mmCIF file of C-alpha atoms in Angstrom:
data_model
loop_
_atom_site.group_PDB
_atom_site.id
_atom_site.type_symbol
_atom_site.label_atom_id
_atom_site.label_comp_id
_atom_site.label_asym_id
_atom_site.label_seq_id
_atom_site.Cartn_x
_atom_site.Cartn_y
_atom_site.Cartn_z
ATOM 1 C CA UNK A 1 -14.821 4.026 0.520
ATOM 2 C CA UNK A 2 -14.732 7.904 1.358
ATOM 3 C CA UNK A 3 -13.919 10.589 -1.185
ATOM 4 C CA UNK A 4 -10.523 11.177 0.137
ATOM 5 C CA UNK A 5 -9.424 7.382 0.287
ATOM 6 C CA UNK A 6 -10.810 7.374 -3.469
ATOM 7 C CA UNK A 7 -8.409 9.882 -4.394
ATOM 8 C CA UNK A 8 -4.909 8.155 -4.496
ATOM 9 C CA UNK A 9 -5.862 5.375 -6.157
ATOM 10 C CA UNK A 10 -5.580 6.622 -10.238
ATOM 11 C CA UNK A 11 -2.434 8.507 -9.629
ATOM 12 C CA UNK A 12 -0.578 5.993 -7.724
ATOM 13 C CA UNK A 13 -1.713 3.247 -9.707
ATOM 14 C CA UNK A 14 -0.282 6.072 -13.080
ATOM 15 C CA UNK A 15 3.021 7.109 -11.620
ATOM 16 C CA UNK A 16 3.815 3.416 -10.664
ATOM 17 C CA UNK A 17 3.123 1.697 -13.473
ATOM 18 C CA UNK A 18 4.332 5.134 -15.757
ATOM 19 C CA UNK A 19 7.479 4.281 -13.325
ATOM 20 C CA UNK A 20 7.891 0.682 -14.362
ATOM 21 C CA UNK A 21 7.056 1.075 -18.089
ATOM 22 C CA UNK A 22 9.528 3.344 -18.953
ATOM 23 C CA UNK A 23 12.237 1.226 -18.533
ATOM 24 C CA UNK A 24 10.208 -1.035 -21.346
ATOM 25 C CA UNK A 25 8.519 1.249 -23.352
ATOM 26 C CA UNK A 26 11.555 4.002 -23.521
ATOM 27 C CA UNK A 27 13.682 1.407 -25.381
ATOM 28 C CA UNK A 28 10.368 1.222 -27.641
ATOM 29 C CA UNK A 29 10.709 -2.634 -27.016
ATOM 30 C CA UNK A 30 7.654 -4.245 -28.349
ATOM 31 C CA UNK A 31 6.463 -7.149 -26.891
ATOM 32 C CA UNK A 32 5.470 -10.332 -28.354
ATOM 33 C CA UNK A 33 1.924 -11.037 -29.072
ATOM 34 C CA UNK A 34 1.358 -7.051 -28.216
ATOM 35 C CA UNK A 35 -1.863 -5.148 -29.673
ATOM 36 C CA UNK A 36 -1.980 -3.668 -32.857
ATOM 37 C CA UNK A 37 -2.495 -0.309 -30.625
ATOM 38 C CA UNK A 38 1.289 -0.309 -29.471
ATOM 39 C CA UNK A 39 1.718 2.704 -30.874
ATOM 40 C CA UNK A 40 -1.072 3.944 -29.760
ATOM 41 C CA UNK A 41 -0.397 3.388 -25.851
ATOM 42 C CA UNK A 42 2.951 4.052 -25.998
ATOM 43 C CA UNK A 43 1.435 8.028 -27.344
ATOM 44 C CA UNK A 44 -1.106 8.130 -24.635
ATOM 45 C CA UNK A 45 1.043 7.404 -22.377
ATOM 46 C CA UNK A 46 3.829 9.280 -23.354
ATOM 47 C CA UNK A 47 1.020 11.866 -23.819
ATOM 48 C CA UNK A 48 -0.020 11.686 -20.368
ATOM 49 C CA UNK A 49 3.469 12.517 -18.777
ATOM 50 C CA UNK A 50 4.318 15.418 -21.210
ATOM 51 C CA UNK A 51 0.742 17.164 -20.613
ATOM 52 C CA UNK A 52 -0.242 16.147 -16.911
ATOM 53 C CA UNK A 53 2.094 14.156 -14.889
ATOM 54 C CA UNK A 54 5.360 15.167 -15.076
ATOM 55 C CA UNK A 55 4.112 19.004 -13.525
ATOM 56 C CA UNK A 56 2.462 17.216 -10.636
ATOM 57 C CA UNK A 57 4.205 16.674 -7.320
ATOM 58 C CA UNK A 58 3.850 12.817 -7.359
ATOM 59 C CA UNK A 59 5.247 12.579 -10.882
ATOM 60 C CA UNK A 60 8.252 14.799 -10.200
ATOM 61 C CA UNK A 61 8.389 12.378 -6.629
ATOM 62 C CA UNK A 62 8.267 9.580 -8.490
ATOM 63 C CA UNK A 63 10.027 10.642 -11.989
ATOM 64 C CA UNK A 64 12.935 11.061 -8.895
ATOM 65 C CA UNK A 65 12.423 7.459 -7.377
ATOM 66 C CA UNK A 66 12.147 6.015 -10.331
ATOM 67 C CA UNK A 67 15.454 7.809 -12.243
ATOM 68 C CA UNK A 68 17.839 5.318 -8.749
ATOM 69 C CA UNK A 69 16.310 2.224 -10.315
ATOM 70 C CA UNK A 70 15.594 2.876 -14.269
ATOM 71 C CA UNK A 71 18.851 0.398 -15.186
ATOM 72 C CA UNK A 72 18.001 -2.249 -12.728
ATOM 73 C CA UNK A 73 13.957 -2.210 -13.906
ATOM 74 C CA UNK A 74 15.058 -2.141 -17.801
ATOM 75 C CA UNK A 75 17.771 -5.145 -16.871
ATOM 76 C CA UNK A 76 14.986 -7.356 -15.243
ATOM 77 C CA UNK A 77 12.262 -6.694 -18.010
ATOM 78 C CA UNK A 78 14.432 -6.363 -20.928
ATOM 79 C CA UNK A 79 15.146 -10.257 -21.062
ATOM 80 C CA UNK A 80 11.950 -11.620 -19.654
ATOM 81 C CA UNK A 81 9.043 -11.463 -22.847
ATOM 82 C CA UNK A 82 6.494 -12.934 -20.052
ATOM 83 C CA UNK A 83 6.911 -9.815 -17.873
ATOM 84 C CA UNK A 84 7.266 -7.666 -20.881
ATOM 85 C CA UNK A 85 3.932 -8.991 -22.098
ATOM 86 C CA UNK A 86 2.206 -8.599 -18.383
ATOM 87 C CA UNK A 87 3.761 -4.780 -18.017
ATOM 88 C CA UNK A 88 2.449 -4.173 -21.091
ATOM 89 C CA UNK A 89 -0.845 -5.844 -20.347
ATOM 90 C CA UNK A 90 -1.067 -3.602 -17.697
ATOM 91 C CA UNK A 91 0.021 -0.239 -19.033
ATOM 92 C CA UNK A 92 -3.088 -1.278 -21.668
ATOM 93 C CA UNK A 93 -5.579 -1.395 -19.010
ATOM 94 C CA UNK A 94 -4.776 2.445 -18.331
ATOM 95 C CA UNK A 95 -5.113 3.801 -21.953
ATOM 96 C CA UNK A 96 -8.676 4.307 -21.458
ATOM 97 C CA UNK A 97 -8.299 6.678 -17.907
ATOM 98 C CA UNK A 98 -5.286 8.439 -19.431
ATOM 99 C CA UNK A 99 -6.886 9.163 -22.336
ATOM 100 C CA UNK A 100 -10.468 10.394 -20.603
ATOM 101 C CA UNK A 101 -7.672 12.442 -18.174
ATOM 102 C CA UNK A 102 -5.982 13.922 -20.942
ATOM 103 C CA UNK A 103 -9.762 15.135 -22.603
ATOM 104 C CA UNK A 104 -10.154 16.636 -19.513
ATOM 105 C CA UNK A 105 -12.796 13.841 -18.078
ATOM 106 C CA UNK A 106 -10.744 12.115 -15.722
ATOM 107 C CA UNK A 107 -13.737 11.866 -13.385
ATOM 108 C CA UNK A 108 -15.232 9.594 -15.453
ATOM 109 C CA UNK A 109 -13.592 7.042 -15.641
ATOM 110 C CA UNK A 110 -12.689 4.382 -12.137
ATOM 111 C CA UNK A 111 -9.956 2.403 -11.654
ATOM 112 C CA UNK A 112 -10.642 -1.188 -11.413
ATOM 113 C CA UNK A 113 -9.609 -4.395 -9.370
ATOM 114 C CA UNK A 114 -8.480 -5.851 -12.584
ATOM 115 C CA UNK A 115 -6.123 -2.739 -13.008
ATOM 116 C CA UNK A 116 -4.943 -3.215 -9.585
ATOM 117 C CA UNK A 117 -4.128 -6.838 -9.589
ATOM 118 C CA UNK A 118 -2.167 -6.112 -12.831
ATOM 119 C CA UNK A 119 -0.158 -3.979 -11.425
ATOM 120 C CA UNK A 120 0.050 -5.360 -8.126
ATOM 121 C CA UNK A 121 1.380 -8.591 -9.742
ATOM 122 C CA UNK A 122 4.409 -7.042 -11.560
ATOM 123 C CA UNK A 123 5.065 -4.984 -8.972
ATOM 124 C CA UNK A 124 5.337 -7.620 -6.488
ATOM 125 C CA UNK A 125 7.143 -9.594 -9.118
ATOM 126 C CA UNK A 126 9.905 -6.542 -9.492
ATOM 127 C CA UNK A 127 10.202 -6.368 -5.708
ATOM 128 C CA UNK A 128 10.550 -10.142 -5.730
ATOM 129 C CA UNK A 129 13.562 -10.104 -8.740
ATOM 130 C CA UNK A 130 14.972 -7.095 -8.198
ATOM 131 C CA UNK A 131 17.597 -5.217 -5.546
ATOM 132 C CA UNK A 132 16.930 -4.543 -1.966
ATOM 133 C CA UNK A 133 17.190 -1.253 -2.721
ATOM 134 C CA UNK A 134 14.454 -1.857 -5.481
ATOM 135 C CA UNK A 135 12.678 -3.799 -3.127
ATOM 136 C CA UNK A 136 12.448 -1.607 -0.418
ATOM 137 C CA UNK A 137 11.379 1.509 -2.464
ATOM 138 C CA UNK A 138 8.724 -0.572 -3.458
ATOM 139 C CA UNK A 139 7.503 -2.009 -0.814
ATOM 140 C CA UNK A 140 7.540 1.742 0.712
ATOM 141 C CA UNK A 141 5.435 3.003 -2.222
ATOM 142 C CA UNK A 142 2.768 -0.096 -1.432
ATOM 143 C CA UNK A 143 2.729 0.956 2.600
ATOM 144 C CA UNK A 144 2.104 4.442 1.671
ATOM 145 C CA UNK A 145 -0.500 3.881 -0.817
ATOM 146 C CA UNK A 146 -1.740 -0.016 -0.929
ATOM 147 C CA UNK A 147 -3.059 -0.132 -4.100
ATOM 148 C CA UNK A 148 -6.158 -2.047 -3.158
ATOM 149 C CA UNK A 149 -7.479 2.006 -1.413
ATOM 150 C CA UNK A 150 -7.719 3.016 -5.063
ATOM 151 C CA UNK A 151 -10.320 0.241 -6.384
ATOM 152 C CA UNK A 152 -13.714 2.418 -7.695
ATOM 153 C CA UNK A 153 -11.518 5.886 -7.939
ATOM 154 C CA UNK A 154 -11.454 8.196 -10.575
ATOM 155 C CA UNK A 155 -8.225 9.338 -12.351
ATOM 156 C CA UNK A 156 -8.395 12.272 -11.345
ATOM 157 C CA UNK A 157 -9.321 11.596 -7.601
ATOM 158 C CA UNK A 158 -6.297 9.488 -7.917
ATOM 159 C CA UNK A 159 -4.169 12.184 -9.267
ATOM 160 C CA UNK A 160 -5.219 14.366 -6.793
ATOM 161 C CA UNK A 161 -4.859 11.894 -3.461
ATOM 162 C CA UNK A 162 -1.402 11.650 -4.748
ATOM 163 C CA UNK A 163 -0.869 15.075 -5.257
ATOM 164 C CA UNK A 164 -1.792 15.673 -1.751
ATOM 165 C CA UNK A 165 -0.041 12.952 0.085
ATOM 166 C CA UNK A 166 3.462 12.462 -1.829
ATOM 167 C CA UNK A 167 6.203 13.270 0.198
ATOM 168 C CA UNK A 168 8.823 15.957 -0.754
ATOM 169 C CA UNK A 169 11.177 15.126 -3.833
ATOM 170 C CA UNK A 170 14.278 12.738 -2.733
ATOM 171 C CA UNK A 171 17.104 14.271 -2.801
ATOM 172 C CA UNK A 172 20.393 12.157 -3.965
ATOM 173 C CA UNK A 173 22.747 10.764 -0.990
ATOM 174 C CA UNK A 174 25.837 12.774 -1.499
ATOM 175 C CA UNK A 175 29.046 10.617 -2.461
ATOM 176 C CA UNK A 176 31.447 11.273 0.649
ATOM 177 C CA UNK A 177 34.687 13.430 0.279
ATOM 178 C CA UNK A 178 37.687 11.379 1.091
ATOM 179 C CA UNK A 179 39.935 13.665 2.628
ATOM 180 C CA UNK A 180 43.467 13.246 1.194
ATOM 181 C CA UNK A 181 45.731 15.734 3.288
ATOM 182 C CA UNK A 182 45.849 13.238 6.261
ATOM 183 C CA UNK A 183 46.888 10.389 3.558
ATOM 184 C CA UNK A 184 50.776 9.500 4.344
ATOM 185 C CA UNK A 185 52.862 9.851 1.789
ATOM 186 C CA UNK A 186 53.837 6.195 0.219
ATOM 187 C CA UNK A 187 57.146 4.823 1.440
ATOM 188 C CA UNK A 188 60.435 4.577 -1.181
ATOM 189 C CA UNK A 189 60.737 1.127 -2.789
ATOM 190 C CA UNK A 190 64.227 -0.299 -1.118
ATOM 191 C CA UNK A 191 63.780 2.120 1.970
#
């Protein structure tokens, strides 16, 4: 795998799963059987957007993205403890290369298949219970950057892949004007 292929992987596989965990971990919903460490991964991870990812262009692309679907992701996890317990499974498997990120030795630490097939599983799973519209965004996100590119990566290659290869912010579809001066006036009742 060459340098640049290397790259996307830690970032993709961050603002993805960053994507699907805060519709879990915003409404601070612990799940059953989690670590004693909860708190603890729901700081580095909040740590991680606040210092790094939220001032990148992927997390702004994604923070975007991710803001159209945040209901429909919290709806399908909310109610499902064994998907709660895999996202969070997951979002564990990160702490480590967030935390070496935010100490400033991101390229230390590789992503691994195991991270990948965690997160390719829920993802596929969201894709699979969710929207089309959910669907299609992710399957989008997965043609762009297949996750499998980013195996042996370091965060911070990741990070800057991503960086490098996002495309621009979405913008929101404008709701259409309905243009009421043509509208005919409603008829008299008895006319």
């Amino acid at each position: 795998m060459n340098k640049s292929t290397k790259r996307g992987f830690g970032i993709i596989v961050t603002i993805v799963t960053i994507a699907i965990l805060v519709g879990v971990l915003s409404v601070q919903v612990k799940p059953a059987g989690a670590s004693v460490g909860y708190d603890h991964v729901v700081d580095v991870w909040d740590r991680a957007w606040n210092e790094i990812f939220q001032y990148t262009p992927a997390g702004q692309y994604y923070e975007a993205v991710f803001s159209k679907h945040s209901t429909e992701v919290e709806a399908l996890t909310i109610n499902d403890p064994v998907h709660i317990m895999r996202l969070w499974q997951a979002a564990e498997k990160f702490v480590p290369g967030l935390e070496a990120m935010l100490d400033g030795k991101g390229d230390t630490v590789q992503i691994t298949k195991g991270q990948v097939d965690a997160l390719q599983a829920e993802l596929n799973w969201l894709a699979s219970a969710g929207s089309g519209s959910l669907r299609a965004d992710i399957e989008t996100e997965l043609q762009r950057f297949p996750l499998g590119q980013f195996v042996d990566m370091t965060m911070n290659e990741a990070l800057d892949y991503l960086n490098a290869n996002v495309p621009s912010i979405p913008t929101p579809e404008p709701t259409p004007i309905v243009d009421v001066t043509n509208t005919p006036a409603p008829a008299s009742i008895g006319q």
